[in-house]
Amino acid sequence: MRVDDLRTTRDEELVADVCVIGSGPAGLTVASELANSALRVLVLESGGADLAPDDRDEIESIGAARARPYRNARNRMLGGSSHTWSGRCAPLDELDFTARSWVPHSGWPIGSAELEPYWERAVAHLGLGYGSGFSDDRFWRLADRTPPTPPVDRTRLTPYFWQISRDPSDPFDAKRFGPHAAGIIAPDARILLNATVVHLDTENGRVRALRVADADGRERVLRAGRIVLATGGIENARLLLASNRIEPAGVGNRHDVVGRYLLDHRCGVVGSLHPHSSAAARDRFGKYLVKTHDGKHTFSHGLALSPEIQAAEGLLNCALWIQEVPAADDPWESVKNLLRGHPSLHDARAVAGHPGLLLSGAKRRLVDHTGLPHKLEQVELRCMVEQVPDPHSRITLSDTTDHLGRRLPMIDWRLDPREDATVRRAAALVATEFERLGYPAPVLEEWARETSDLPARLTDWAHPSGATRMSADPRHGVVDADCRVHDVENLYIAGSSVFPTNGHANPTLTLVALAVRLADLLRR
């Protein structure tokens, strides 16, 4: 795909059949799927080819504290958030799509069956072996393994698996979309860098023009038949709200829903295990290699709350897993650096000092098809819990502006005590289950015990979702089941901002599946 810069392009007029705003996983997936469709596709990326500090990524936070700067997730550059994502992928559970009586404002206007074929097609974009059918007992059949015994108590917990993305050019890294963009064969598509959309001009229920500023603030007008907004979980809502010159409340905001129901995943360390006595538990609830048509793919095994106990006890969806924290002189990270051609004296010493660990790792990798044995600093039990959709958890606009004169997002992120209660209950269930299975129980953090009244030590995980949620009724959401903005004929939204609920699974696999589905609709 041809990559240009708005500052140097000589186009007198910018026109396209489909304009995709944003070049992250969602935006580039839409553009890639439309390649060779006879549609003229133009992708606008606000940043450049590389990541650089930018005041357009600043936020004003007035709600719950954010644990990490949002530029860690809001990578304003070619490839977007794929520049820093971890590559962990899993589909949402069937339960996540349903209206649950104990979770207010839950329920999607589509079901998991609707997304099943699109999860599979997302594989080609994400560097995965499978798109679905691996996050439960079906994994053992895929891996051609006998399920471990004794089995998990399914009335309380279910085995859960995540798949790790693999970049085609680097087997040690997750898929980075930016470096592959120029190689996409798409004669009728191109990317413009340093092109920031500052306003959507509407008329008679359509977007008639886009105001696009280059890095120096010079504005151009772009006209497109269809527009796909794919700028991320915060920026999607920000642009709709900021497009208020013609519609004072912003585009698609007739019912004051744009920016509301902001979700994230709350994550944290709920316990710890001893690096030596936990070896058997880490073997079972660790990493596995599965051979597919294009090589081996890595899967990680953990536990999630069963749908039955969620319904019986009014709990949210929550998963826990063992996280190994390598020591500073763990040799395997050094081996990766050596194989990448970036060795250092530290790497050479780490490799030379642990021959037994390397030999054991070769056997585990090549014969047992499991994860590598690291030299560990500590072993943690971590969790990820969904949030309760809350209309008061929202994005609005601050009075502070960036260098282009655009108002910054004001984030009023709200927490719910049911999230803390779910994590404490899940941690207790996993500790009990480990003992029942014959493993040493994790030592739970003081705040994570069921009887504790200490503040929960959970943070956001840079997975902003929900602020342009999907709904059948325009009064309760921003986009319809086809991801089209209610009451705006030619404007669509791609990304996790359309999720009505976020489950416990990392969002990228589902948002890419939705992007594939949206591309099919645009092609038709």
mmCIF file of N, CA, C and O in Angstrom, residues 5 17 23 68 107 120 128 130 176 238 321 352 369 400 403 457 470:
data_model
loop_
_atom_site.group_PDB
_atom_site.id
_atom_site.type_symbol
_atom_site.label_atom_id
_atom_site.label_comp_id
_atom_site.label_asym_id
_atom_site.label_seq_id
_atom_site.Cartn_x
_atom_site.Cartn_y
_atom_site.Cartn_z
ATOM 1 N N ASP A 5 2.795 11.427 2.642
ATOM 2 C CA ASP A 5 2.701 12.374 3.746
ATOM 3 C C ASP A 5 1.838 13.540 3.298
ATOM 4 O O ASP A 5 2.051 14.085 2.202
ATOM 5 N N ASP A 17 -13.508 6.716 -2.204
ATOM 6 C CA ASP A 17 -14.780 6.025 -2.006
ATOM 7 C C ASP A 17 -14.960 5.676 -0.535
ATOM 8 O O ASP A 17 -16.052 5.791 0.013
ATOM 9 N N SER A 23 -4.714 4.169 11.457
ATOM 10 C CA SER A 23 -3.989 3.061 10.817
ATOM 11 C C SER A 23 -3.569 1.998 11.819
ATOM 12 O O SER A 23 -2.567 1.321 11.617
ATOM 13 N N ARG A 68 -1.115 4.226 33.871
ATOM 14 C CA ARG A 68 -0.031 4.388 32.903
ATOM 15 C C ARG A 68 -0.403 5.502 31.924
ATOM 16 O O ARG A 68 -1.555 5.711 31.612
ATOM 17 N N GLY A 107 -25.458 -6.676 27.213
ATOM 18 C CA GLY A 107 -26.109 -7.227 26.038
ATOM 19 C C GLY A 107 -25.701 -6.511 24.762
ATOM 20 O O GLY A 107 -25.667 -5.276 24.701
ATOM 21 N N GLU A 120 -12.237 -16.150 12.763
ATOM 22 C CA GLU A 120 -11.344 -17.001 11.979
ATOM 23 C C GLU A 120 -10.616 -16.200 10.906
ATOM 24 O O GLU A 120 -9.433 -16.415 10.650
ATOM 25 N N LEU A 128 -1.948 -15.210 13.926
ATOM 26 C CA LEU A 128 -2.453 -16.262 14.803
ATOM 27 C C LEU A 128 -2.616 -17.562 14.023
ATOM 28 O O LEU A 128 -2.618 -17.574 12.790
ATOM 29 N N TYR A 130 -5.287 -19.796 15.100
ATOM 30 C CA TYR A 130 -6.727 -20.031 15.180
ATOM 31 C C TYR A 130 -7.402 -18.746 15.642
ATOM 32 O O TYR A 130 -6.842 -17.977 16.425
ATOM 33 N N ARG A 176 3.291 -6.405 14.483
ATOM 34 C CA ARG A 176 3.301 -4.950 14.424
ATOM 35 C C ARG A 176 2.773 -4.549 13.044
ATOM 36 O O ARG A 176 3.380 -4.877 12.037
ATOM 37 N N ARG A 238 -13.766 11.340 21.017
ATOM 38 C CA ARG A 238 -13.258 12.727 20.993
ATOM 39 C C ARG A 238 -13.603 13.411 19.673
ATOM 40 O O ARG A 238 -14.071 14.561 19.670
ATOM 41 N N TRP A 321 -4.399 -15.908 35.781
ATOM 42 C CA TRP A 321 -3.334 -16.703 35.185
ATOM 43 C C TRP A 321 -2.040 -16.512 35.967
ATOM 44 O O TRP A 321 -1.881 -15.552 36.733
ATOM 45 N N ALA A 352 26.086 -17.825 28.733
ATOM 46 C CA ALA A 352 27.196 -18.701 29.154
ATOM 47 C C ALA A 352 27.007 -19.213 30.579
ATOM 48 O O ALA A 352 27.484 -20.304 30.920
ATOM 49 N N HIS A 369 6.940 -29.403 23.631
ATOM 50 C CA HIS A 369 6.100 -28.342 23.060
ATOM 51 C C HIS A 369 5.409 -27.529 24.149
ATOM 52 O O HIS A 369 4.189 -27.293 24.127
ATOM 53 N N THR A 400 -8.721 22.618 27.733
ATOM 54 C CA THR A 400 -7.330 22.649 27.293
ATOM 55 C C THR A 400 -7.233 22.106 25.881
ATOM 56 O O THR A 400 -7.925 21.145 25.519
ATOM 57 N N HIS A 403 -1.788 21.460 20.129
ATOM 58 C CA HIS A 403 -1.184 22.493 19.283
ATOM 59 C C HIS A 403 -1.979 22.752 18.007
ATOM 60 O O HIS A 403 -1.738 23.762 17.330
ATOM 61 N N ARG A 457 -6.027 -3.121 44.692
ATOM 62 C CA ARG A 457 -4.862 -2.641 43.940
ATOM 63 C C ARG A 457 -4.959 -3.137 42.491
ATOM 64 O O ARG A 457 -4.210 -3.997 42.051
ATOM 65 N N MET A 470 -22.345 -0.125 20.742
ATOM 66 C CA MET A 470 -23.288 -0.690 19.777
ATOM 67 C C MET A 470 -24.635 -0.925 20.452
ATOM 68 O O MET A 470 -24.682 -1.402 21.586
#
